[in-house]
Amino acid sequence: DDGVGNVLRQIGVRILDAGAFSDQTRRGATMMLKDFVHPPNSLGVTKALVNSFPPDADETDIVRRLEIRFKGIPDDDKEKLRAFFCNNMEEQSVMETESTLLLRALPIYQVYNQGGSSFTYSNIMGEKSIPPLGANTLLLDHNFVHSSDKESSFIQSLGIPRMKMSDFYEHHVCQRAVERGLNPAAEESVLKLLRDIHQISEEGGGSQWIERVSNIAFLPNRLGALHRVSDLYDPTESGLAGLLDDSMIPGEKFCHQSSIGSLRLLGLKSTLDAPGVVDIARGIEKAGAAL
């Protein structure tokens, strides 16, 4: 492919022009050079790239050198090179570790920018993941790699996993709410979590996952303050009607019938405990003082 060949030349890979040999001498020249020339396939190109670096270059140095080599390379050419490796992914299974690391170090992959509405070309070194199917893209950032269905198989062959939905909701929805607040995208994802909690928790390990999530203060009360679910009370319990103020119950949109069962699973309280009695007393005291 001439397009891929042009990109490889620009990033320091020497390409042998077979047209320089006549039909009579080409076979002999190929045999003579077989120990010095790699085949024009995915495996050969990767080995040629590995050999273009000093033998003592470490990962950090290779990443730095590749960033320099790719400076000025158009995005279309990065797409061509990624497509070349992706379309020849069956060869990846026989690659050595250094070749796999080299492929991950190429700045030809699309990673999400903060907010998930655009992409930046980058390597996929470090802790990267493919987002789970159905994840809200507005919650994605540079830790997630964008890919088509075909590309995802190639990227996973390089050691980049597709994140479990349970991990996404635990760390990038619930824990994110603690750190950054509950914006509309996160709020929508919390509602989806409550709708699908049985399926998601089963993937995450069942009761252990439920316990971890129940200890994260991601649920807003009716005043907007975030709490652990187990810190709040079930407003549908008739025995609690009239006793609870807005600071003690979940936000209204989280109390629909489709969500309340999931909140109970996460520890939503149905009976008044000692701290709750104290909170009610304080609320009455404040209300009295305001009169």
mmCIF file of C-alpha atoms in Angstrom:
data_model
loop_
_atom_site.group_PDB
_atom_site.id
_atom_site.type_symbol
_atom_site.label_atom_id
_atom_site.label_comp_id
_atom_site.label_asym_id
_atom_site.label_seq_id
_atom_site.Cartn_x
_atom_site.Cartn_y
_atom_site.Cartn_z
ATOM 1 C CA ASP A 1 0.000 0.000 0.000
ATOM 2 C CA ASP A 2 1.596 3.241 -1.186
ATOM 3 C CA GLY A 3 -0.161 5.286 1.492
ATOM 4 C CA VAL A 4 1.169 3.114 4.304
ATOM 5 C CA GLY A 5 4.590 3.045 2.665
ATOM 6 C CA ASN A 6 4.729 6.832 2.610
ATOM 7 C CA VAL A 7 3.844 7.001 6.311
ATOM 8 C CA LEU A 8 6.514 4.430 7.176
ATOM 9 C CA ARG A 9 9.155 6.378 5.283
ATOM 10 C CA GLN A 10 8.224 9.532 7.193
ATOM 11 C CA ILE A 11 8.645 7.811 10.567
ATOM 12 C CA GLY A 12 12.046 6.335 9.784
ATOM 13 C CA VAL A 13 11.381 2.890 8.274
ATOM 14 C CA ARG A 14 13.537 2.145 5.246
ATOM 15 C CA ILE A 15 11.648 0.480 2.401
ATOM 16 C CA LEU A 16 13.369 -1.608 -0.250
ATOM 17 C CA ASP A 17 12.214 -0.762 -3.777
ATOM 18 C CA ALA A 18 11.847 -4.181 -5.419
ATOM 19 C CA GLY A 19 11.428 -2.410 -8.750
ATOM 20 C CA ALA A 20 15.133 -1.600 -8.684
ATOM 21 C CA PHE A 21 15.845 -5.241 -9.604
ATOM 22 C CA SER A 22 15.170 -6.822 -12.944
ATOM 23 C CA ASP A 23 12.966 -9.883 -13.227
ATOM 24 C CA GLN A 24 16.078 -11.997 -13.663
ATOM 25 C CA THR A 25 17.895 -10.715 -10.572
ATOM 26 C CA ARG A 26 14.972 -10.120 -8.186
ATOM 27 C CA ARG A 27 14.792 -13.688 -6.846
ATOM 28 C CA GLY A 28 18.534 -13.887 -6.223
ATOM 29 C CA ALA A 29 18.583 -10.462 -4.557
ATOM 30 C CA THR A 30 15.663 -11.413 -2.350
ATOM 31 C CA MET A 31 17.429 -14.569 -1.184
ATOM 32 C CA MET A 32 20.653 -12.671 -0.518
ATOM 33 C CA LEU A 33 18.877 -9.957 1.505
ATOM 34 C CA LYS A 34 16.421 -12.208 3.389
ATOM 35 C CA ASP A 35 18.311 -11.800 6.678
ATOM 36 C CA PHE A 36 18.286 -8.002 6.372
ATOM 37 C CA VAL A 37 14.826 -7.234 4.948
ATOM 38 C CA HIS A 38 11.486 -7.867 6.654
ATOM 39 C CA PRO A 39 8.386 -8.966 4.697
ATOM 40 C CA PRO A 40 5.847 -6.229 3.812
ATOM 41 C CA ASN A 41 3.225 -7.374 6.302
ATOM 42 C CA SER A 42 2.149 -6.350 9.795
ATOM 43 C CA LEU A 43 4.737 -8.533 11.520
ATOM 44 C CA GLY A 44 7.539 -7.369 9.234
ATOM 45 C CA VAL A 45 6.675 -3.687 9.575
ATOM 46 C CA THR A 46 6.587 -3.976 13.355
ATOM 47 C CA LYS A 47 10.000 -5.663 13.445
ATOM 48 C CA ALA A 48 11.405 -2.980 11.160
ATOM 49 C CA LEU A 49 10.069 -0.319 13.537
ATOM 50 C CA VAL A 50 11.605 -2.091 16.538
ATOM 51 C CA ASN A 51 14.932 -2.247 14.738
ATOM 52 C CA SER A 52 14.804 1.471 13.937
ATOM 53 C CA PHE A 53 15.483 2.287 17.616
ATOM 54 C CA PRO A 54 18.740 1.919 19.537
ATOM 55 C CA PRO A 55 18.908 -1.516 21.215
ATOM 56 C CA ASP A 56 19.179 0.095 24.662
ATOM 57 C CA ALA A 57 16.098 2.353 24.226
ATOM 58 C CA ASP A 58 13.550 1.837 27.011
ATOM 59 C CA GLU A 59 9.776 2.300 26.787
ATOM 60 C CA THR A 60 9.863 5.951 27.808
ATOM 61 C CA ASP A 61 12.516 6.736 25.218
ATOM 62 C CA ILE A 62 10.638 4.886 22.461
ATOM 63 C CA VAL A 63 7.413 6.765 23.256
ATOM 64 C CA ARG A 64 9.292 10.074 23.179
ATOM 65 C CA ARG A 65 11.025 9.273 19.895
ATOM 66 C CA LEU A 66 7.769 8.161 18.266
ATOM 67 C CA GLU A 67 6.022 11.369 19.327
ATOM 68 C CA ILE A 68 8.796 13.294 17.582
ATOM 69 C CA ARG A 69 8.642 11.118 14.458
ATOM 70 C CA PHE A 70 4.874 11.522 14.168
ATOM 71 C CA LYS A 71 4.972 15.280 14.584
ATOM 72 C CA GLY A 72 3.378 16.699 11.458
ATOM 73 C CA ILE A 73 1.963 13.363 10.272
ATOM 74 C CA PRO A 74 -1.642 14.061 9.133
ATOM 75 C CA ASP A 75 -4.470 12.321 10.971
ATOM 76 C CA ASP A 76 -5.501 10.559 7.746
ATOM 77 C CA ASP A 77 -2.091 8.895 7.584
ATOM 78 C CA LYS A 78 -2.381 7.774 11.212
ATOM 79 C CA GLU A 79 -5.731 6.240 10.279
ATOM 80 C CA LYS A 80 -4.141 4.394 7.341
ATOM 81 C CA LEU A 81 -1.390 2.960 9.508
ATOM 82 C CA ARG A 82 -3.815 1.835 12.227
ATOM 83 C CA ALA A 83 -6.069 0.251 9.584
ATOM 84 C CA PHE A 84 -3.056 -1.589 8.135
ATOM 85 C CA PHE A 85 -2.271 -3.221 11.473
ATOM 86 C CA CYS A 86 -5.945 -3.832 12.219
ATOM 87 C CA ASN A 87 -6.581 -5.544 8.870
ATOM 88 C CA ASN A 88 -3.631 -7.866 9.472
ATOM 89 C CA MET A 89 -4.423 -8.640 13.104
ATOM 90 C CA GLU A 90 -4.133 -12.412 12.664
ATOM 91 C CA GLU A 91 -0.365 -11.889 12.606
ATOM 92 C CA GLN A 92 -0.389 -10.257 16.060
ATOM 93 C CA SER A 93 -0.697 -13.655 17.755
ATOM 94 C CA VAL A 94 2.909 -14.520 16.884
ATOM 95 C CA MET A 95 4.416 -11.175 17.881
ATOM 96 C CA GLU A 96 7.066 -10.899 20.543
ATOM 97 C CA THR A 97 6.540 -8.726 23.612
ATOM 98 C CA GLU A 98 8.745 -5.917 22.294
ATOM 99 C CA SER A 99 6.702 -5.792 19.082
ATOM 100 C CA THR A 100 3.431 -5.579 21.015
ATOM 101 C CA LEU A 101 4.820 -2.778 23.182
ATOM 102 C CA LEU A 102 5.955 -0.955 20.050
ATOM 103 C CA LEU A 103 2.456 -1.142 18.568
ATOM 104 C CA ARG A 104 0.981 0.245 21.792
ATOM 105 C CA ALA A 105 3.529 3.080 21.735
ATOM 106 C CA LEU A 106 2.484 4.295 18.262
ATOM 107 C CA PRO A 107 0.464 7.556 18.580
ATOM 108 C CA ILE A 108 -2.134 6.397 16.058
ATOM 109 C CA TYR A 109 -5.063 5.530 18.333
ATOM 110 C CA GLN A 110 -8.067 7.695 19.156
ATOM 111 C CA VAL A 111 -8.546 8.327 22.877
ATOM 112 C CA TYR A 112 -11.462 10.299 24.252
ATOM 113 C CA ASN A 113 -11.050 13.882 25.374
ATOM 114 C CA GLN A 114 -12.678 14.877 28.663
ATOM 115 C CA GLY A 115 -16.419 14.772 28.117
ATOM 116 C CA GLY A 116 -16.217 12.157 25.363
ATOM 117 C CA SER A 117 -17.373 14.379 22.497
ATOM 118 C CA SER A 118 -14.031 14.460 20.641
ATOM 119 C CA PHE A 119 -10.813 12.486 20.293
ATOM 120 C CA THR A 120 -7.057 12.969 20.413
ATOM 121 C CA TYR A 121 -4.483 10.752 18.709
ATOM 122 C CA SER A 122 -2.302 9.066 21.276
ATOM 123 C CA ASN A 123 -0.394 5.929 22.175
ATOM 124 C CA ILE A 124 -2.143 3.356 24.381
ATOM 125 C CA MET A 125 0.579 2.871 26.962
ATOM 126 C CA GLY A 126 -0.342 2.720 30.645
ATOM 127 C CA GLU A 127 -3.777 1.974 32.065
ATOM 128 C CA LYS A 128 -6.132 2.282 29.099
ATOM 129 C CA SER A 129 -9.449 0.548 28.461
ATOM 130 C CA ILE A 130 -12.079 0.212 25.767
ATOM 131 C CA PRO A 131 -15.334 1.537 27.286
ATOM 132 C CA PRO A 132 -18.078 -0.998 27.978
ATOM 133 C CA LEU A 133 -20.886 -1.210 25.453
ATOM 134 C CA GLY A 134 -23.622 1.253 26.363
ATOM 135 C CA ALA A 135 -21.417 3.499 28.506
ATOM 136 C CA ASN A 136 -22.373 7.172 28.480
ATOM 137 C CA THR A 137 -19.648 8.744 26.333
ATOM 138 C CA LEU A 138 -20.023 12.065 28.178
ATOM 139 C CA LEU A 139 -18.310 10.405 31.162
ATOM 140 C CA LEU A 140 -15.277 9.229 29.189
ATOM 141 C CA ASP A 141 -11.767 10.730 29.178
ATOM 142 C CA HIS A 142 -8.216 10.010 27.995
ATOM 143 C CA ASN A 143 -8.187 6.686 29.847
ATOM 144 C CA PHE A 144 -10.594 5.247 27.251
ATOM 145 C CA VAL A 145 -9.770 4.210 23.687
ATOM 146 C CA HIS A 146 -12.294 4.769 20.918
ATOM 147 C CA SER A 147 -12.638 1.897 18.472
ATOM 148 C CA SER A 148 -14.921 0.300 15.929
ATOM 149 C CA ASP A 149 -16.014 -3.320 16.417
ATOM 150 C CA LYS A 150 -13.158 -4.589 14.242
ATOM 151 C CA GLU A 151 -10.580 -2.288 15.827
ATOM 152 C CA SER A 152 -11.603 -3.339 19.325
ATOM 153 C CA SER A 153 -10.482 -6.921 18.604
ATOM 154 C CA PHE A 154 -7.104 -5.644 17.409
ATOM 155 C CA ILE A 155 -6.683 -3.300 20.375
ATOM 156 C CA GLN A 156 -7.635 -6.051 22.819
ATOM 157 C CA SER A 157 -5.014 -8.293 21.208
ATOM 158 C CA LEU A 158 -2.458 -5.695 22.354
ATOM 159 C CA GLY A 159 -3.504 -6.135 25.980
ATOM 160 C CA ILE A 160 -6.050 -3.309 26.253
ATOM 161 C CA PRO A 161 -9.204 -4.758 27.877
ATOM 162 C CA ARG A 162 -12.803 -3.770 27.424
ATOM 163 C CA MET A 163 -13.832 -2.414 30.826
ATOM 164 C CA LYS A 164 -16.552 -4.322 32.638
ATOM 165 C CA MET A 165 -19.810 -2.434 33.025
ATOM 166 C CA SER A 166 -19.624 -3.054 36.789
ATOM 167 C CA ASP A 167 -16.178 -1.404 36.997
ATOM 168 C CA PHE A 168 -17.369 1.520 34.909
ATOM 169 C CA TYR A 169 -20.331 2.224 37.183
ATOM 170 C CA GLU A 170 -18.330 1.756 40.366
ATOM 171 C CA HIS A 171 -15.357 3.939 39.425
ATOM 172 C CA HIS A 172 -16.503 6.244 36.613
ATOM 173 C CA VAL A 173 -20.071 6.918 37.705
ATOM 174 C CA CYS A 174 -20.389 6.503 41.492
ATOM 175 C CA GLN A 175 -16.841 7.385 42.557
ATOM 176 C CA ARG A 176 -16.684 10.144 39.964
ATOM 177 C CA ALA A 177 -19.805 11.713 41.520
ATOM 178 C CA VAL A 178 -17.958 11.927 44.853
ATOM 179 C CA GLU A 179 -14.964 13.624 43.232
ATOM 180 C CA ARG A 180 -16.665 15.907 40.696
ATOM 181 C CA GLY A 181 -20.316 16.153 41.657
ATOM 182 C CA LEU A 182 -23.362 14.750 39.900
ATOM 183 C CA ASN A 183 -23.696 16.427 36.515
ATOM 184 C CA PRO A 184 -26.634 15.561 34.202
ATOM 185 C CA ALA A 185 -24.688 12.809 32.395
ATOM 186 C CA ALA A 186 -23.666 11.169 35.680
ATOM 187 C CA GLU A 187 -27.212 11.547 37.020
ATOM 188 C CA GLU A 188 -28.580 9.757 33.965
ATOM 189 C CA SER A 189 -26.037 6.979 34.454
ATOM 190 C CA VAL A 190 -26.966 6.578 38.127
ATOM 191 C CA LEU A 191 -30.594 6.100 37.079
ATOM 192 C CA LYS A 192 -29.502 3.499 34.534
ATOM 193 C CA LEU A 193 -27.450 1.771 37.235
ATOM 194 C CA LEU A 194 -30.511 1.556 39.457
ATOM 195 C CA ARG A 195 -32.596 0.119 36.611
ATOM 196 C CA ASP A 196 -30.007 -2.536 35.684
ATOM 197 C CA ILE A 197 -28.369 -3.168 39.053
ATOM 198 C CA HIS A 198 -29.011 -6.917 39.168
ATOM 199 C CA GLN A 199 -27.299 -7.544 35.824
ATOM 200 C CA ILE A 200 -24.450 -5.147 36.581
ATOM 201 C CA SER A 201 -23.801 -6.480 40.094
ATOM 202 C CA GLU A 202 -23.772 -10.073 38.860
ATOM 203 C CA GLU A 203 -20.977 -9.175 36.431
ATOM 204 C CA GLY A 204 -19.100 -7.385 39.241
ATOM 205 C CA GLY A 205 -19.153 -10.194 41.765
ATOM 206 C CA GLY A 206 -22.581 -9.956 43.359
ATOM 207 C CA SER A 207 -22.789 -9.046 47.049
ATOM 208 C CA GLN A 208 -19.168 -7.846 47.278
ATOM 209 C CA TRP A 209 -19.750 -5.336 44.478
ATOM 210 C CA ILE A 210 -23.027 -4.239 46.091
ATOM 211 C CA GLU A 211 -21.188 -3.656 49.370
ATOM 212 C CA ARG A 212 -18.475 -1.555 47.733
ATOM 213 C CA VAL A 213 -20.962 0.625 45.840
ATOM 214 C CA SER A 214 -23.161 1.033 48.924
ATOM 215 C CA ASN A 215 -20.203 2.659 50.677
ATOM 216 C CA ILE A 216 -19.830 5.380 48.014
ATOM 217 C CA ALA A 217 -21.643 8.677 48.629
ATOM 218 C CA PHE A 218 -23.072 9.110 45.125
ATOM 219 C CA LEU A 219 -26.813 9.511 45.777
ATOM 220 C CA PRO A 220 -28.254 13.035 46.251
ATOM 221 C CA ASN A 221 -30.869 13.783 48.864
ATOM 222 C CA ARG A 222 -33.681 16.197 48.038
ATOM 223 C CA LEU A 223 -31.436 19.112 48.914
ATOM 224 C CA GLY A 224 -28.809 17.957 46.403
ATOM 225 C CA ALA A 225 -26.174 16.827 48.927
ATOM 226 C CA LEU A 226 -24.535 13.478 48.138
ATOM 227 C CA HIS A 227 -24.822 10.597 50.597
ATOM 228 C CA ARG A 228 -24.314 6.886 50.834
ATOM 229 C CA VAL A 229 -27.600 5.134 50.093
ATOM 230 C CA SER A 230 -27.487 3.576 53.562
ATOM 231 C CA ASP A 231 -27.510 7.066 55.114
ATOM 232 C CA LEU A 232 -30.943 7.826 53.667
ATOM 233 C CA TYR A 233 -34.483 6.582 54.330
ATOM 234 C CA ASP A 234 -37.162 5.040 52.147
ATOM 235 C CA PRO A 235 -39.834 7.727 51.619
ATOM 236 C CA THR A 236 -42.366 5.106 50.496
ATOM 237 C CA GLU A 237 -42.469 3.501 53.946
ATOM 238 C CA SER A 238 -45.792 4.513 55.501
ATOM 239 C CA GLY A 239 -44.353 4.350 59.023
ATOM 240 C CA LEU A 240 -41.899 7.100 58.183
ATOM 241 C CA ALA A 241 -44.371 9.407 56.442
ATOM 242 C CA GLY A 242 -44.324 12.880 57.898
ATOM 243 C CA LEU A 243 -41.225 12.250 60.015
ATOM 244 C CA LEU A 244 -38.520 12.731 57.415
ATOM 245 C CA ASP A 245 -37.289 16.035 56.047
ATOM 246 C CA ASP A 246 -35.692 16.552 52.619
ATOM 247 C CA SER A 247 -32.176 15.981 53.951
ATOM 248 C CA MET A 248 -33.044 12.392 54.913
ATOM 249 C CA ILE A 249 -34.536 11.002 51.687
ATOM 250 C CA PRO A 250 -33.225 10.484 48.130
ATOM 251 C CA GLY A 251 -33.823 13.018 45.398
ATOM 252 C CA GLU A 252 -37.292 12.721 43.921
ATOM 253 C CA LYS A 253 -36.217 11.382 40.526
ATOM 254 C CA PHE A 254 -34.434 8.474 42.252
ATOM 255 C CA CYS A 255 -37.563 7.346 44.095
ATOM 256 C CA HIS A 256 -39.560 5.959 41.182
ATOM 257 C CA GLN A 257 -40.793 2.392 41.520
ATOM 258 C CA SER A 258 -38.132 1.195 39.057
ATOM 259 C CA SER A 259 -35.359 2.553 41.295
ATOM 260 C CA ILE A 260 -36.545 2.150 44.868
ATOM 261 C CA GLY A 261 -35.983 -1.628 44.936
ATOM 262 C CA SER A 262 -32.378 -1.125 43.842
ATOM 263 C CA LEU A 263 -31.873 1.506 46.523
ATOM 264 C CA ARG A 264 -33.137 -0.947 49.117
ATOM 265 C CA LEU A 265 -30.612 -3.472 47.816
ATOM 266 C CA LEU A 266 -27.916 -0.822 48.363
ATOM 267 C CA GLY A 267 -29.010 -0.257 51.957
ATOM 268 C CA LEU A 268 -31.804 2.334 51.877
ATOM 269 C CA LYS A 269 -33.227 2.361 55.423
ATOM 270 C CA SER A 270 -36.841 1.409 56.077
ATOM 271 C CA THR A 271 -36.889 1.916 59.858
ATOM 272 C CA LEU A 272 -35.815 4.831 61.970
ATOM 273 C CA ASP A 273 -32.522 4.318 63.805
ATOM 274 C CA ALA A 274 -31.001 6.352 66.653
ATOM 275 C CA PRO A 275 -29.092 8.798 64.406
ATOM 276 C CA GLY A 276 -32.301 9.324 62.447
ATOM 277 C CA VAL A 277 -34.212 10.229 65.589
ATOM 278 C CA VAL A 278 -31.501 12.762 66.446
ATOM 279 C CA ASP A 279 -31.711 14.233 62.935
ATOM 280 C CA ILE A 280 -35.480 14.585 63.218
ATOM 281 C CA ALA A 281 -35.163 16.261 66.619
ATOM 282 C CA ARG A 282 -32.627 18.721 65.222
ATOM 283 C CA GLY A 283 -34.909 19.441 62.299
ATOM 284 C CA ILE A 284 -37.825 20.177 64.633
ATOM 285 C CA GLU A 285 -35.578 22.392 66.728
ATOM 286 C CA LYS A 286 -34.466 24.364 63.672
ATOM 287 C CA ALA A 287 -38.040 24.720 62.462
ATOM 288 C CA GLY A 288 -39.097 25.972 65.894
ATOM 289 C CA ALA A 289 -36.274 28.489 66.008
ATOM 290 C CA ALA A 290 -37.332 29.847 62.642
ATOM 291 C CA LEU A 291 -40.832 30.655 63.870
#
